[in-house]
Coordinates of C-alpha atoms in Angstrom, one line a residue:
Chain A
M1 CA 9.9 -5.7 36.7
A2 CA 11.6 -6.4 40.0
A3 CA 14.7 -4.2 40.8
P4 CA 18.0 -5.5 39.4
I5 CA 20.0 -7.2 42.1
S6 CA 23.3 -5.4 42.3
D7 CA 25.5 -7.9 43.8
P8 CA 27.0 -9.5 40.8
D9 CA 28.0 -12.6 42.3
T10 CA 24.3 -13.4 43.0
W11 CA 23.6 -13.9 39.1
L12 CA 26.6 -16.4 38.8
P13 CA 27.1 -18.9 36.9
L14 CA 25.6 -17.4 33.7
T15 CA 24.3 -19.6 31.1
P16 CA 26.7 -19.9 27.9
A17 CA 24.2 -18.1 25.8
V18 CA 24.2 -15.1 28.4
F19 CA 27.9 -14.8 28.6
H20 CA 28.6 -15.0 25.1
I21 CA 26.1 -12.2 24.5
A22 CA 27.6 -10.2 27.3
L23 CA 31.0 -10.8 25.7
A24 CA 29.7 -9.7 22.2
L25 CA 28.5 -6.5 23.9
A26 CA 31.6 -5.7 26.0
D27 CA 33.4 -3.6 23.7
S28 CA 30.6 -2.3 21.1
E29 CA 26.6 -2.0 20.8
R30 CA 25.5 -4.7 18.5
H31 CA 22.2 -5.7 16.6
G32 CA 20.8 -9.2 16.7
Y33 CA 22.4 -10.3 13.9
G34 CA 25.8 -8.7 15.0
I35 CA 25.6 -10.4 18.3
M36 CA 25.3 -13.9 16.3
Q37 CA 28.0 -13.2 14.1
E38 CA 30.4 -12.1 16.9
V39 CA 29.7 -15.2 18.9
A40 CA 30.3 -17.7 16.0
T41 CA 33.2 -15.6 14.8
R42 CA 34.8 -15.6 18.5
T43 CA 34.1 -19.4 19.4
A44 CA 35.2 -20.5 15.5
G45 CA 31.6 -21.8 15.1
Q46 CA 31.4 -23.7 17.9
M47 CA 28.8 -21.7 19.6
R48 CA 26.0 -20.7 17.1
L49 CA 22.9 -18.8 18.7
G50 CA 19.7 -19.5 17.0
P51 CA 17.0 -16.6 16.5
G52 CA 15.3 -18.2 19.4
T53 CA 17.7 -18.3 21.8
L54 CA 19.3 -15.2 21.0
Y55 CA 16.0 -13.2 21.4
G56 CA 14.7 -15.2 24.5
T57 CA 18.0 -14.5 26.2
I58 CA 17.9 -10.8 25.1
K59 CA 14.4 -10.7 26.6
R60 CA 15.8 -11.8 30.0
M61 CA 18.9 -10.0 30.0
L62 CA 16.7 -7.0 29.3
A63 CA 14.2 -7.6 32.2
D64 CA 17.2 -8.4 34.5
G65 CA 18.6 -5.0 33.4
L66 CA 22.1 -6.7 32.1
I67 CA 21.5 -5.2 28.6
A68 CA 19.5 -2.5 27.5
E69 CA 18.2 -0.9 23.9
S70 CA 20.4 1.6 22.7
D71 CA 18.8 5.0 21.9
E72 CA 21.9 6.1 19.8
R73 CA 21.7 4.8 16.2
P74 CA 24.7 4.4 13.7
D75 CA 24.5 6.5 10.6
P76 CA 21.6 5.4 8.5
A77 CA 23.0 5.2 5.4
L78 CA 25.0 2.4 6.9
D79 CA 22.3 0.5 8.5
D80 CA 18.6 -0.7 8.6
E81 CA 16.7 1.4 10.9
R82 CA 14.5 -1.4 11.7
R83 CA 17.4 -3.1 13.4
R84 CA 17.6 -2.9 17.5
Y85 CA 20.8 -2.2 19.1
Y86 CA 21.9 -3.5 22.6
R87 CA 24.4 -2.3 24.9
L88 CA 25.7 -3.6 28.0
T89 CA 24.8 -1.8 31.3
D90 CA 26.8 -1.2 34.2
L91 CA 25.2 -4.1 36.0
G92 CA 25.7 -6.3 32.9
R93 CA 29.4 -5.5 32.6
R94 CA 30.1 -6.1 36.3
V95 CA 28.1 -9.5 36.1
A96 CA 30.3 -10.5 33.0
A97 CA 33.3 -9.6 34.8
A98 CA 32.5 -11.5 37.8
E99 CA 31.6 -14.5 35.6
A100 CA 34.8 -14.3 33.8
R101 CA 36.8 -14.2 37.3
R102 CA 34.8 -17.2 38.3
L103 CA 35.9 -19.1 35.1
A104 CA 39.6 -17.8 35.4
R105 CA 39.5 -19.4 39.0
L106 CA 38.3 -22.8 37.4
V107 CA 40.9 -22.8 34.8
G108 CA 43.4 -22.1 37.7
V109 CA 42.1 -25.4 39.3
A110 CA 42.5 -27.3 36.0
Q111 CA 45.8 -26.1 35.8
D112 CA 46.8 -27.2 39.3
K113 CA 45.3 -30.6 38.6
R114 CA 47.5 -30.8 35.6
L115 CA 44.5 -30.9 33.1
L116 CA 45.5 -28.2 31.6
P117 CA 49.2 -26.8 31.3
A118 CA 50.2 -23.8 33.4
G119 CA 49.9 -20.6 31.2
D120 CA 47.5 -22.5 28.7
T121 CA 44.4 -20.8 28.5
L122 CA 43.3 -22.7 25.2
Chain B
M1 CA 13.1 -11.8 -5.7
S2 CA 15.4 -12.9 -8.2
R3 CA 15.6 -16.4 -9.4
R4 CA 18.9 -17.0 -7.8
T5 CA 17.8 -16.1 -4.4
W6 CA 14.1 -17.7 -4.1
P7 CA 15.2 -20.7 -1.7
A8 CA 16.6 -18.1 0.8
A9 CA 13.3 -15.7 0.3
L10 CA 10.9 -19.1 0.5
S11 CA 12.9 -20.1 3.7
V12 CA 12.0 -16.9 5.3
G13 CA 8.4 -17.0 4.5
V14 CA 8.1 -20.5 6.1
Y15 CA 10.0 -19.1 9.2
Q16 CA 7.8 -16.2 9.8
H17 CA 4.8 -19.0 9.9
L18 CA 6.8 -21.1 12.1
L19 CA 7.1 -18.2 14.6
R20 CA 3.6 -19.0 15.7
V21 CA 5.3 -21.6 18.1
Y22 CA 6.2 -18.8 20.3
P23 CA 3.5 -17.2 22.6
T24 CA 1.7 -14.0 21.2
A25 CA 3.4 -11.7 23.2
F26 CA 6.9 -12.6 22.6
R27 CA 5.9 -13.0 19.0
Q28 CA 4.7 -9.5 19.0
H29 CA 7.9 -8.2 20.5
Y30 CA 10.7 -10.2 19.2
G31 CA 8.9 -11.9 15.9
R32 CA 10.4 -9.2 13.7
P33 CA 13.8 -9.0 14.7
M34 CA 14.0 -12.8 15.2
A35 CA 12.7 -13.0 11.2
H36 CA 15.2 -10.3 10.2
V37 CA 17.7 -12.0 11.7
F38 CA 16.9 -15.4 10.4
Q39 CA 16.8 -13.5 6.5
D40 CA 20.4 -12.5 7.3
C41 CA 21.5 -15.8 8.0
C42 CA 19.6 -17.5 5.3
R43 CA 21.5 -15.1 2.8
A44 CA 24.7 -15.6 4.3
A45 CA 24.1 -19.3 4.1
Y46 CA 22.8 -19.5 0.7
R47 CA 25.7 -17.3 -0.7
R48 CA 28.4 -19.3 0.9
H49 CA 27.1 -22.8 0.4
G50 CA 23.9 -22.6 -1.8
G51 CA 21.1 -25.1 -0.9
W52 CA 23.4 -27.1 1.3
G53 CA 24.0 -24.1 3.2
L54 CA 20.2 -23.7 3.7
L55 CA 19.7 -27.3 4.7
L56 CA 22.2 -26.9 7.5
L57 CA 21.1 -23.9 8.6
W58 CA 17.3 -25.1 8.8
N59 CA 18.6 -28.1 10.7
H60 CA 20.1 -25.7 13.4
T61 CA 17.1 -23.7 13.3
L62 CA 14.4 -26.2 13.7
R63 CA 16.1 -27.3 16.9
D64 CA 16.3 -23.9 18.3
L65 CA 12.6 -23.1 17.3
V66 CA 11.3 -26.4 19.4
A67 CA 13.7 -25.8 22.3
T68 CA 13.1 -22.1 22.7
G69 CA 9.5 -22.2 21.6
T70 CA 8.6 -24.9 24.4
H71 CA 10.6 -22.8 26.9
E72 CA 8.9 -19.7 26.0
R73 CA 5.5 -21.1 26.1
L74 CA 6.2 -22.8 29.5
N75 CA 7.3 -19.4 30.7
A76 CA 4.0 -17.9 29.3
W77 CA 2.4 -20.4 30.9
R78 CA 4.2 -20.2 34.2
E79 CA 3.5 -16.1 34.2
G80 CA -0.1 -16.8 33.5
N81 CA -0.5 -18.7 36.5
H82 CA 1.2 -15.9 38.4
F83 CA -1.5 -13.5 37.3
M84 CA -4.1 -15.9 37.9
S85 CA -5.0 -13.9 41.2
T86 CA -5.5 -10.6 39.4
P87 CA -9.3 -9.7 38.5
A88 CA -8.8 -9.6 34.7
R89 CA -7.6 -13.4 34.8
I90 CA -10.3 -14.4 37.2
H91 CA -12.7 -12.8 34.7
Q92 CA -11.4 -15.2 32.1
L93 CA -12.3 -18.0 34.3
W94 CA -16.0 -17.6 33.8
P95 CA -16.5 -19.8 30.8
L96 CA -14.7 -22.5 32.8
S97 CA -17.0 -21.9 35.6
V98 CA -20.1 -22.2 33.4
A99 CA -18.9 -25.6 32.1
L100 CA -18.4 -27.1 35.9
I101 CA -21.7 -25.9 37.0
L102 CA -23.6 -27.7 33.9
A103 CA -21.4 -30.9 34.3
L104 CA -22.7 -30.7 38.3
V105 CA -26.5 -30.1 37.0
V106 CA -26.1 -32.9 34.5
T107 CA -24.9 -35.1 37.2
Y108 CA -27.5 -34.6 39.6
V109 CA -30.6 -34.0 37.8
N110 CA -32.5 -37.1 37.5
L111 CA -32.7 -37.4 34.0
H112 CA -35.8 -39.0 31.9
V113 CA -35.6 -39.2 28.2
D114 CA -38.2 -36.6 27.8
E115 CA -36.3 -34.3 29.8
T116 CA -33.0 -34.5 28.2
G117 CA -33.8 -31.8 25.7
I118 CA -34.4 -29.3 28.8
I119 CA -30.9 -30.2 29.9
A120 CA -29.5 -30.4 26.2
L121 CA -30.8 -26.9 25.5
P122 CA -28.9 -24.8 28.1
I123 CA -25.6 -26.7 27.3
I124 CA -25.8 -26.0 23.6
L125 CA -26.9 -22.2 24.3
A126 CA -24.2 -22.1 26.8
A127 CA -21.7 -23.4 24.2
A128 CA -22.8 -21.1 21.5
V129 CA -23.1 -18.0 23.9
L130 CA -19.1 -19.1 24.8
G131 CA -18.2 -19.5 21.5
F132 CA -19.4 -16.2 20.3
V133 CA -18.2 -14.3 23.6
R134 CA -14.6 -16.2 23.3
P135 CA -14.2 -17.3 20.0
R136 CA -10.4 -18.1 20.1
G137 CA -11.4 -20.6 23.0
A138 CA -14.6 -22.0 21.5
I139 CA -13.0 -25.4 21.0
L140 CA -11.8 -25.6 24.6
W141 CA -15.1 -24.6 26.0
G142 CA -17.3 -26.6 23.8
L143 CA -15.4 -29.8 24.5
L144 CA -15.5 -28.7 28.2
L145 CA -19.3 -28.5 28.0
G146 CA -19.8 -31.6 26.2
A147 CA -17.2 -33.7 28.4
G148 CA -19.6 -32.3 31.6
I149 CA -22.3 -35.1 30.3
P150 CA -20.6 -38.4 30.0
L151 CA -18.1 -37.1 33.1
G152 CA -21.2 -36.3 34.8
Q153 CA -22.9 -39.6 34.5
A154 CA -19.5 -41.5 35.1
W155 CA -19.3 -39.7 38.4
A156 CA -22.8 -40.3 39.2
A157 CA -22.3 -44.1 38.4
A158 CA -19.1 -43.8 40.7
T159 CA -21.2 -42.3 43.7
G160 CA -24.0 -44.8 43.3
L161 CA -26.7 -42.3 42.1
Q162 CA -29.2 -44.2 40.1
L163 CA -30.0 -42.7 36.8
P164 CA -32.5 -44.1 34.2
Y165 CA -30.0 -43.2 31.5
P166 CA -27.9 -44.5 30.1
N167 CA -29.0 -48.4 30.4
S168 CA -28.0 -49.8 27.3
W169 CA -25.0 -49.8 25.0
A170 CA -26.9 -47.7 22.3
D171 CA -27.6 -45.0 25.2
V172 CA -23.7 -45.2 25.9
R173 CA -22.9 -44.4 22.5
A174 CA -25.2 -41.6 22.3
T175 CA -23.5 -40.3 25.7
L176 CA -20.1 -40.4 24.2
T177 CA -21.2 -38.8 20.9
V178 CA -23.2 -36.0 22.8
P179 CA -20.1 -34.0 23.4
V180 CA -20.0 -33.4 19.7
V181 CA -22.8 -31.3 20.0
P182 CA -21.6 -28.4 22.2
L183 CA -18.7 -28.4 20.3
L184 CA -20.5 -27.8 17.0
A185 CA -22.6 -25.3 18.7
A186 CA -19.3 -23.3 20.0
L187 CA -17.8 -23.5 16.9
L188 CA -21.2 -22.1 15.5
G189 CA -21.2 -19.3 18.0
A190 CA -17.5 -18.2 17.1
G191 CA -18.3 -18.5 13.3
T192 CA -21.3 -16.2 13.8
R193 CA -18.7 -13.8 15.9
W194 CA -16.4 -13.9 13.0
I195 CA -19.1 -13.0 10.4
T196 CA -20.6 -10.2 12.7
T197 CA -16.9 -8.8 13.0
R198 CA -16.6 -8.6 9.4
L199 CA -19.8 -7.3 8.5
T200 CA -19.2 -4.6 11.1
A201 CA -15.6 -3.8 10.0
D202 CA -17.0 -3.7 6.4
G203 CA -19.7 -1.6 7.3
G204 CA -17.6 0.8 9.1

């Protein structure tokens, strides 16, 4: 595996699947189904990751060093030990933040062109 | 499995079989978690919306399966090409080399009816050996070796090489059906390998 590229801007733009997975992992470690649920809930069902999209993207994000498999396990009584948990790496966090800034700038452009009312982010 | 949840359990079983669309390496690493996730999705969909929920889930999942299965296959193919330069990959090319060499032999040997058996025998033997050594590629090697005969003759005709065979429609039909023989030989080799492996395993 090649060494990860440390400049976050070189990764941009992220695909929707990569950005949504990064967002899902930004506040806590999650397993595959947890990521899927978080994305579906946050987008009100508009973005639904199938198992193939989910694990294909996870494979590439692992290879790129954006996420890592977590060594820590939650309470075994509360969880199925067969599940694999994933966490965002420092690089993944910086890349996700850079993508968020890029999208925010785009929203700013849309507001300047009156495609979106100022202050409206929805 | 209770009577109330069998559609979800059946869906998971079918999905596990459909995971074969993914390359082996991907399936070995992610097949189980993918089936696990799909199982969770099935349970949730069935609990909320019953059979209709499962149908909607399948509609989404099948599209995902086709799109990502194709993507992963293409990726695996590209990575395979990338590793073509390694000795291990070159080693896997030798059956193809045998097929090409035999096709050239068929092209440039002046075939006579009484010599056909002399050419056919090494082709059939090579197909059987390749089927035995590489059972997973038996059909491919059988077809490659078999295709060498009509391709060789077509090449010879295109380059103006005079061959005494084929010289009638019956000969042409025979030429086109000949590729089946190496294919059968390759499958025979693969079958022999399978039986040998089973006998060895049972004996051990």
